[in-house]
């Protein structure tokens, strides 16, 4: 069996490595490992047995006591055994079978030590703390990291929780030490971005302390390294800042720059939760951006056309049954306005993904109105200026729309004839005719 297979087998079965082999009755009804398992585990010789491939015994009998009666000496002896095992691994030849066996022993020893430090208890499935809604995890993955203590979460033997709002993960033992409120509450109450690029204030203004947990920090790394968050501009300790990266909204809006920058843990969660929220009004924040980014102009035109198509769909039975507007359910703001953007929208615009998907939806919508549905076709317009017979729609690229009455004309006709809109003229004349009888009667 290869080394990786041994490790995988251990993770799946959770076998106690110290219970292998036959057992003998010990004092007080306990179990004592067999005599051949008590040989020195770190000696230079290996003991071979026909009924097992690897000896996982210990030099000392740490586990002869019943469950629940462990004392401090057990932990101390385990620590000594771990140190001896580490020394032996360094002394043995690289990639040798004996070294691999001892690596597996070291893993077992460390897991057992962790189990003694964190005895398994009955924990509630849901806990609420500082607006976090912590849900007990059932996953046995060992690849998670505790957001409080920065230590690995050993899902095999430890109880851990995840906040369903901001996905904050922590050990059960770390729950009462949490001081960070749930980021989702901030998103609910304050849905806006910091729009200044890395607004640094300096370590002196922070009193040389972490902006979050207030631990002492410095640029020299004594007592703890100061790490800057590119989103907030503040400095954090290594516990609150893990060098995670994220796209910074301010750099996107002002520089059209999408390179991920290092941010602290709380900023990373906040940006992740805000990613799909349409809170950026580009024409107010940076209107010049449309002059330099052609893709933005294209997307704005597609969105304006979709808003012009919306009245056709909400009054069309076939369109409602086909649920055409649900094609934009992931970007609901696209059928509500044409000037609000989310950070995810801007990222997708830069990669070209949004242009492709929105063009396809635009084509589907236009096909329904102009070709597939007779009811929608009947709501088209005929240009009253040139009297030609083709049917026009407000979202056609070669048309212009009167801002007062929404009548549709050929673009060339509407601009070449510098007269008022015929439809507006008729409506004005009709209104005057209705007012004249009232004046005569008075």
Short mmCIF file of N, CA and C in Angstrom, two decimals, residues 12-138:
data_model
loop_
_atom_site.label_atom_id
_atom_site.label_comp_id
_atom_site.label_asym_id
_atom_site.label_seq_id
_atom_site.Cartn_x
_atom_site.Cartn_y
_atom_site.Cartn_z
N UNK A 12 -10.73 7.92 5.81
CA UNK A 12 -12.05 7.34 5.55
C UNK A 12 -12.55 6.52 6.72
N UNK A 13 -11.67 5.77 7.36
CA UNK A 13 -12.13 4.82 8.37
C UNK A 13 -12.05 5.36 9.78
N UNK A 14 -11.18 6.38 10.00
CA UNK A 14 -11.02 6.95 11.34
C UNK A 14 -10.65 5.87 12.35
N UNK A 15 -9.84 4.92 11.94
CA UNK A 15 -9.44 3.87 12.87
C UNK A 15 -8.51 4.45 13.92
N UNK A 16 -8.67 3.99 15.14
CA UNK A 16 -7.74 4.38 16.19
C UNK A 16 -6.45 3.59 15.97
N UNK A 17 -5.35 4.28 15.63
CA UNK A 17 -4.14 3.57 15.29
C UNK A 17 -3.52 2.83 16.45
N UNK A 18 -4.03 3.07 17.62
CA UNK A 18 -3.43 2.43 18.78
C UNK A 18 -4.23 1.23 19.26
N UNK A 19 -5.30 0.87 18.52
CA UNK A 19 -6.12 -0.27 18.92
C UNK A 19 -5.90 -1.48 18.03
N UNK A 20 -4.89 -1.43 17.17
CA UNK A 20 -4.65 -2.55 16.27
C UNK A 20 -3.99 -3.70 17.03
N UNK A 21 -4.20 -4.89 16.51
CA UNK A 21 -3.64 -6.07 17.17
C UNK A 21 -4.56 -6.58 18.25
N UNK A 22 -4.21 -7.70 18.86
CA UNK A 22 -5.04 -8.26 19.92
C UNK A 22 -4.88 -7.47 21.19
N UNK A 23 -5.89 -7.48 22.02
CA UNK A 23 -5.86 -6.76 23.29
C UNK A 23 -5.97 -7.75 24.43
N UNK A 24 -5.41 -7.35 25.56
CA UNK A 24 -5.49 -8.16 26.76
C UNK A 24 -6.25 -7.39 27.81
N UNK A 25 -6.84 -8.12 28.73
CA UNK A 25 -7.55 -7.47 29.82
C UNK A 25 -6.55 -6.80 30.74
N UNK A 26 -6.80 -5.51 31.03
CA UNK A 26 -5.93 -4.77 31.94
C UNK A 26 -6.62 -4.58 33.26
N UNK A 27 -5.98 -3.84 34.14
CA UNK A 27 -6.58 -3.57 35.46
C UNK A 27 -7.81 -2.70 35.33
N UNK A 28 -8.73 -2.89 36.22
CA UNK A 28 -9.97 -2.12 36.32
C UNK A 28 -10.81 -2.25 35.06
N UNK A 29 -10.74 -3.42 34.43
CA UNK A 29 -11.61 -3.65 33.28
C UNK A 29 -11.15 -2.97 32.02
N UNK A 30 -9.97 -2.26 32.04
CA UNK A 30 -9.48 -1.58 30.84
C UNK A 30 -8.82 -2.56 29.91
N UNK A 31 -8.34 -2.09 28.80
CA UNK A 31 -7.67 -2.90 27.82
C UNK A 31 -6.22 -2.50 27.75
N UNK A 32 -5.34 -3.50 27.71
CA UNK A 32 -3.91 -3.24 27.62
C UNK A 32 -3.39 -3.78 26.31
N UNK A 33 -2.62 -3.00 25.55
CA UNK A 33 -2.11 -3.49 24.28
C UNK A 33 -1.28 -4.74 24.50
N UNK A 34 -1.21 -5.62 23.50
CA UNK A 34 -0.41 -6.83 23.63
C UNK A 34 1.05 -6.50 23.84
N UNK A 35 1.77 -7.48 24.38
CA UNK A 35 3.16 -7.25 24.76
C UNK A 35 4.01 -6.85 23.56
N UNK A 36 3.74 -7.46 22.38
CA UNK A 36 4.60 -7.15 21.24
C UNK A 36 4.37 -5.72 20.73
N UNK A 37 3.22 -5.08 21.14
CA UNK A 37 2.96 -3.71 20.71
C UNK A 37 3.61 -2.70 21.62
N UNK A 38 4.25 -3.15 22.73
CA UNK A 38 4.84 -2.21 23.67
C UNK A 38 6.31 -1.96 23.40
N UNK A 39 6.83 -2.55 22.34
CA UNK A 39 8.24 -2.33 22.02
C UNK A 39 8.46 -0.88 21.64
N UNK A 40 9.67 -0.41 21.68
CA UNK A 40 9.98 0.97 21.39
C UNK A 40 9.59 1.29 19.95
N UNK A 41 8.73 2.33 19.78
CA UNK A 41 8.26 2.67 18.46
C UNK A 41 9.31 3.40 17.65
N UNK A 42 10.24 4.02 18.32
CA UNK A 42 11.23 4.81 17.62
C UNK A 42 12.59 4.14 17.58
N UNK A 43 12.64 2.83 17.85
CA UNK A 43 13.91 2.12 17.80
C UNK A 43 14.31 1.91 16.35
N UNK A 44 15.55 1.53 16.12
CA UNK A 44 16.05 1.39 14.77
C UNK A 44 15.55 0.15 14.07
N UNK A 45 14.96 -0.82 14.79
CA UNK A 45 14.51 -2.07 14.17
C UNK A 45 13.01 -2.04 14.03
N UNK A 46 12.48 -2.84 13.05
CA UNK A 46 11.04 -2.94 12.84
C UNK A 46 10.58 -4.35 13.19
N UNK A 47 9.44 -4.44 13.84
CA UNK A 47 8.87 -5.73 14.21
C UNK A 47 7.84 -6.12 13.17
N UNK A 48 8.00 -7.30 12.54
CA UNK A 48 7.09 -7.75 11.50
C UNK A 48 6.13 -8.80 12.08
N UNK A 49 4.86 -8.68 11.74
CA UNK A 49 3.84 -9.63 12.18
C UNK A 49 3.05 -10.06 10.96
N UNK A 50 2.59 -11.28 10.97
CA UNK A 50 1.87 -11.80 9.82
C UNK A 50 0.48 -11.19 9.67
N UNK A 51 -0.10 -10.70 10.79
CA UNK A 51 -1.47 -10.22 10.73
C UNK A 51 -1.55 -8.70 10.58
N UNK A 52 -0.45 -8.00 10.37
CA UNK A 52 -0.50 -6.56 10.14
C UNK A 52 0.74 -6.12 9.38
N UNK A 53 0.63 -5.05 8.65
CA UNK A 53 1.70 -4.60 7.78
C UNK A 53 2.55 -3.52 8.43
N UNK A 54 2.06 -2.89 9.48
CA UNK A 54 2.81 -1.79 10.08
C UNK A 54 2.50 -1.72 11.57
N UNK A 55 3.55 -1.57 12.38
CA UNK A 55 3.37 -1.47 13.83
C UNK A 55 3.10 -0.03 14.20
N UNK A 56 1.92 0.22 14.77
CA UNK A 56 1.56 1.57 15.18
C UNK A 56 1.51 1.68 16.70
N UNK A 57 2.25 0.85 17.41
CA UNK A 57 2.27 0.91 18.86
C UNK A 57 3.03 2.11 19.34
N UNK A 58 2.99 2.37 20.65
CA UNK A 58 3.70 3.50 21.25
C UNK A 58 4.68 2.99 22.29
N UNK A 59 5.69 3.83 22.52
CA UNK A 59 6.68 3.47 23.52
C UNK A 59 6.06 3.42 24.91
N UNK A 60 5.08 4.29 25.15
CA UNK A 60 4.42 4.34 26.44
C UNK A 60 2.96 3.95 26.27
N UNK A 61 2.39 3.42 27.35
CA UNK A 61 0.98 3.01 27.31
C UNK A 61 0.11 4.20 27.68
N UNK A 62 -0.16 5.10 26.67
CA UNK A 62 -0.93 6.32 26.95
C UNK A 62 -2.42 6.08 27.03
N UNK A 63 -2.91 4.97 26.46
CA UNK A 63 -4.33 4.85 26.24
C UNK A 63 -4.95 3.66 26.97
N UNK A 64 -4.34 3.25 28.07
CA UNK A 64 -4.88 2.13 28.81
C UNK A 64 -6.01 2.54 29.73
N UNK A 65 -6.17 3.86 29.95
CA UNK A 65 -7.25 4.32 30.82
C UNK A 65 -8.57 4.33 30.06
N UNK A 66 -9.67 4.20 30.76
CA UNK A 66 -10.98 4.28 30.11
C UNK A 66 -11.19 5.66 29.51
N UNK A 67 -12.12 5.76 28.54
CA UNK A 67 -12.42 7.03 27.89
C UNK A 67 -12.94 8.02 28.92
N UNK A 68 -12.44 9.28 28.84
CA UNK A 68 -12.91 10.32 29.76
C UNK A 68 -12.02 10.49 30.96
N UNK A 69 -10.97 9.66 31.14
CA UNK A 69 -10.12 9.77 32.32
C UNK A 69 -8.73 10.27 31.97
N UNK A 70 -8.59 10.94 30.83
CA UNK A 70 -7.28 11.45 30.44
C UNK A 70 -6.89 12.60 31.35
N UNK A 71 -5.62 12.68 31.66
CA UNK A 71 -5.09 13.75 32.50
C UNK A 71 -4.00 14.48 31.74
N UNK A 72 -3.40 15.49 32.39
CA UNK A 72 -2.40 16.31 31.73
C UNK A 72 -1.20 15.49 31.28
N UNK A 73 -0.84 14.44 32.03
CA UNK A 73 0.34 13.64 31.68
C UNK A 73 0.18 12.97 30.33
N UNK A 74 -1.05 12.57 29.97
CA UNK A 74 -1.28 11.97 28.67
C UNK A 74 -0.89 12.92 27.55
N UNK A 75 -1.30 14.16 27.68
CA UNK A 75 -0.99 15.16 26.65
C UNK A 75 0.51 15.41 26.59
N UNK A 76 1.15 15.52 27.74
CA UNK A 76 2.59 15.76 27.77
C UNK A 76 3.35 14.60 27.14
N UNK A 77 2.94 13.38 27.45
CA UNK A 77 3.62 12.21 26.89
C UNK A 77 3.41 12.14 25.37
N UNK A 78 2.22 12.52 24.92
CA UNK A 78 1.98 12.54 23.48
C UNK A 78 2.86 13.57 22.80
N UNK A 79 3.05 14.72 23.43
CA UNK A 79 3.91 15.76 22.85
C UNK A 79 5.34 15.26 22.74
N UNK A 80 5.82 14.54 23.78
CA UNK A 80 7.17 13.98 23.73
C UNK A 80 7.29 12.95 22.62
N UNK A 81 6.24 12.12 22.47
CA UNK A 81 6.27 11.10 21.42
C UNK A 81 6.30 11.75 20.04
N UNK A 82 5.57 12.84 19.88
CA UNK A 82 5.55 13.56 18.60
C UNK A 82 6.93 14.12 18.29
N UNK A 83 7.59 14.71 19.27
CA UNK A 83 8.92 15.27 19.04
C UNK A 83 9.92 14.18 18.67
N UNK A 84 9.85 13.03 19.35
CA UNK A 84 10.75 11.92 19.04
C UNK A 84 10.51 11.41 17.61
N UNK A 85 9.22 11.36 17.24
CA UNK A 85 8.88 10.89 15.89
C UNK A 85 9.40 11.85 14.83
N UNK A 86 9.31 13.16 15.09
CA UNK A 86 9.81 14.16 14.14
C UNK A 86 11.32 14.03 13.96
N UNK A 87 12.03 13.81 15.08
CA UNK A 87 13.49 13.65 14.99
C UNK A 87 13.85 12.41 14.17
N UNK A 88 13.13 11.33 14.41
CA UNK A 88 13.42 10.08 13.71
C UNK A 88 13.16 10.23 12.20
N UNK A 89 12.10 10.95 11.84
CA UNK A 89 11.79 11.16 10.43
C UNK A 89 12.92 11.90 9.73
N UNK A 90 13.51 12.89 10.41
CA UNK A 90 14.62 13.65 9.83
C UNK A 90 15.88 12.81 9.69
N UNK A 91 16.04 11.83 10.57
CA UNK A 91 17.26 11.01 10.55
C UNK A 91 17.18 9.90 9.51
N UNK A 92 15.99 9.43 9.17
CA UNK A 92 15.83 8.32 8.25
C UNK A 92 16.08 8.76 6.81
N UNK A 93 16.47 7.86 5.92
CA UNK A 93 16.70 8.18 4.51
C UNK A 93 15.43 8.73 3.85
N UNK A 94 15.63 9.69 2.95
CA UNK A 94 14.49 10.30 2.26
C UNK A 94 13.73 9.26 1.43
N UNK A 95 12.38 9.33 1.50
CA UNK A 95 11.47 8.50 0.70
C UNK A 95 11.61 7.00 1.00
N UNK A 96 12.23 6.68 2.11
CA UNK A 96 12.32 5.26 2.47
C UNK A 96 11.00 4.80 3.09
N UNK A 97 10.78 3.47 3.10
CA UNK A 97 9.54 2.92 3.66
C UNK A 97 9.43 3.23 5.14
N UNK A 98 10.55 3.16 5.84
CA UNK A 98 10.52 3.44 7.29
C UNK A 98 10.15 4.90 7.54
N UNK A 99 10.65 5.82 6.70
CA UNK A 99 10.29 7.22 6.89
C UNK A 99 8.80 7.44 6.64
N UNK A 100 8.25 6.79 5.59
CA UNK A 100 6.83 6.93 5.31
C UNK A 100 5.97 6.37 6.43
N UNK A 101 6.40 5.24 7.00
CA UNK A 101 5.65 4.65 8.11
C UNK A 101 5.62 5.60 9.30
N UNK A 102 6.75 6.24 9.56
CA UNK A 102 6.81 7.15 10.71
C UNK A 102 6.05 8.44 10.46
N UNK A 103 5.93 8.86 9.19
CA UNK A 103 5.09 10.02 8.88
C UNK A 103 3.64 9.72 9.20
N UNK A 104 3.20 8.51 8.86
CA UNK A 104 1.83 8.10 9.19
C UNK A 104 1.64 8.06 10.70
N UNK A 105 2.65 7.55 11.42
CA UNK A 105 2.57 7.52 12.88
C UNK A 105 2.46 8.93 13.44
N UNK A 106 3.22 9.86 12.85
CA UNK A 106 3.18 11.25 13.32
C UNK A 106 1.79 11.85 13.12
N UNK A 107 1.18 11.56 11.99
CA UNK A 107 -0.18 12.07 11.75
C UNK A 107 -1.15 11.52 12.78
N UNK A 108 -1.04 10.24 13.07
CA UNK A 108 -1.93 9.63 14.07
C UNK A 108 -1.73 10.23 15.44
N UNK A 109 -0.47 10.44 15.80
CA UNK A 109 -0.18 11.02 17.11
C UNK A 109 -0.75 12.43 17.23
N UNK A 110 -0.60 13.23 16.20
CA UNK A 110 -1.11 14.60 16.24
C UNK A 110 -2.64 14.64 16.30
N UNK A 111 -3.27 13.75 15.55
CA UNK A 111 -4.73 13.70 15.60
C UNK A 111 -5.22 13.28 16.98
N UNK A 112 -4.52 12.35 17.59
CA UNK A 112 -4.91 11.90 18.92
C UNK A 112 -4.71 13.01 19.94
N UNK A 113 -3.63 13.77 19.78
CA UNK A 113 -3.39 14.90 20.67
C UNK A 113 -4.49 15.94 20.51
N UNK A 114 -4.89 16.22 19.27
CA UNK A 114 -5.95 17.18 19.03
C UNK A 114 -7.26 16.70 19.62
N UNK A 115 -7.49 15.40 19.55
CA UNK A 115 -8.73 14.84 20.10
C UNK A 115 -8.77 14.98 21.61
N UNK A 116 -7.62 14.83 22.27
CA UNK A 116 -7.57 15.00 23.72
C UNK A 116 -7.79 16.45 24.12
N UNK A 117 -7.28 17.38 23.30
CA UNK A 117 -7.44 18.79 23.63
C UNK A 117 -8.87 19.25 23.40
N UNK A 118 -9.53 18.69 22.36
CA UNK A 118 -10.89 19.09 22.02
C UNK A 118 -11.82 17.90 22.08
N UNK A 119 -12.22 17.46 23.27
CA UNK A 119 -13.12 16.31 23.37
C UNK A 119 -14.45 16.60 22.68
N UNK A 120 -14.97 15.59 22.02
CA UNK A 120 -16.22 15.76 21.27
C UNK A 120 -17.40 15.87 22.22
N UNK A 121 -18.21 16.89 22.00
CA UNK A 121 -19.38 17.13 22.84
C UNK A 121 -20.61 17.26 21.95
N UNK A 122 -21.75 17.16 22.57
CA UNK A 122 -22.98 17.38 21.84
C UNK A 122 -23.17 18.88 21.65
N UNK A 123 -23.18 19.33 20.41
CA UNK A 123 -23.29 20.74 20.09
C UNK A 123 -24.62 20.99 19.38
N UNK A 124 -25.22 22.18 19.59
CA UNK A 124 -26.47 22.49 18.89
C UNK A 124 -26.22 22.66 17.39
N UNK A 125 -27.24 22.43 16.59
CA UNK A 125 -27.11 22.55 15.14
C UNK A 125 -27.11 23.99 14.67
N UNK A 126 -27.69 24.90 15.45
CA UNK A 126 -27.76 26.30 15.06
C UNK A 126 -27.43 27.18 16.26
N UNK A 127 -26.53 28.13 16.04
CA UNK A 127 -26.16 29.07 17.10
C UNK A 127 -26.15 30.48 16.51
N UNK A 128 -26.69 31.45 17.24
CA UNK A 128 -26.75 32.84 16.78
C UNK A 128 -25.86 33.68 17.68
N UNK A 129 -24.93 34.42 17.06
CA UNK A 129 -23.96 35.21 17.80
C UNK A 129 -23.54 36.40 16.96
N UNK A 130 -23.68 37.62 17.49
CA UNK A 130 -23.28 38.85 16.80
C UNK A 130 -23.86 38.92 15.38
N UNK A 131 -25.13 38.58 15.26
CA UNK A 131 -25.87 38.56 14.00
C UNK A 131 -25.40 37.46 13.05
N UNK A 132 -24.45 36.64 13.46
CA UNK A 132 -24.10 35.44 12.70
C UNK A 132 -25.16 34.37 12.96
N UNK A 133 -25.47 33.61 11.96
CA UNK A 133 -26.32 32.43 12.12
C UNK A 133 -25.45 31.21 11.80
N UNK A 134 -24.86 30.65 12.85
CA UNK A 134 -23.91 29.56 12.68
C UNK A 134 -24.65 28.23 12.57
N UNK A 135 -24.33 27.51 11.51
CA UNK A 135 -24.91 26.18 11.28
C UNK A 135 -23.82 25.14 11.46
N UNK A 136 -24.14 24.10 12.21
CA UNK A 136 -23.17 23.03 12.47
C UNK A 136 -22.89 22.27 11.18
N UNK A 137 -21.61 22.09 10.88
CA UNK A 137 -21.22 21.41 9.65
C UNK A 137 -21.08 19.91 9.87
N UNK A 138 -21.47 19.16 8.86
CA UNK A 138 -21.35 17.72 8.92
C UNK A 138 -20.23 17.19 8.02
#
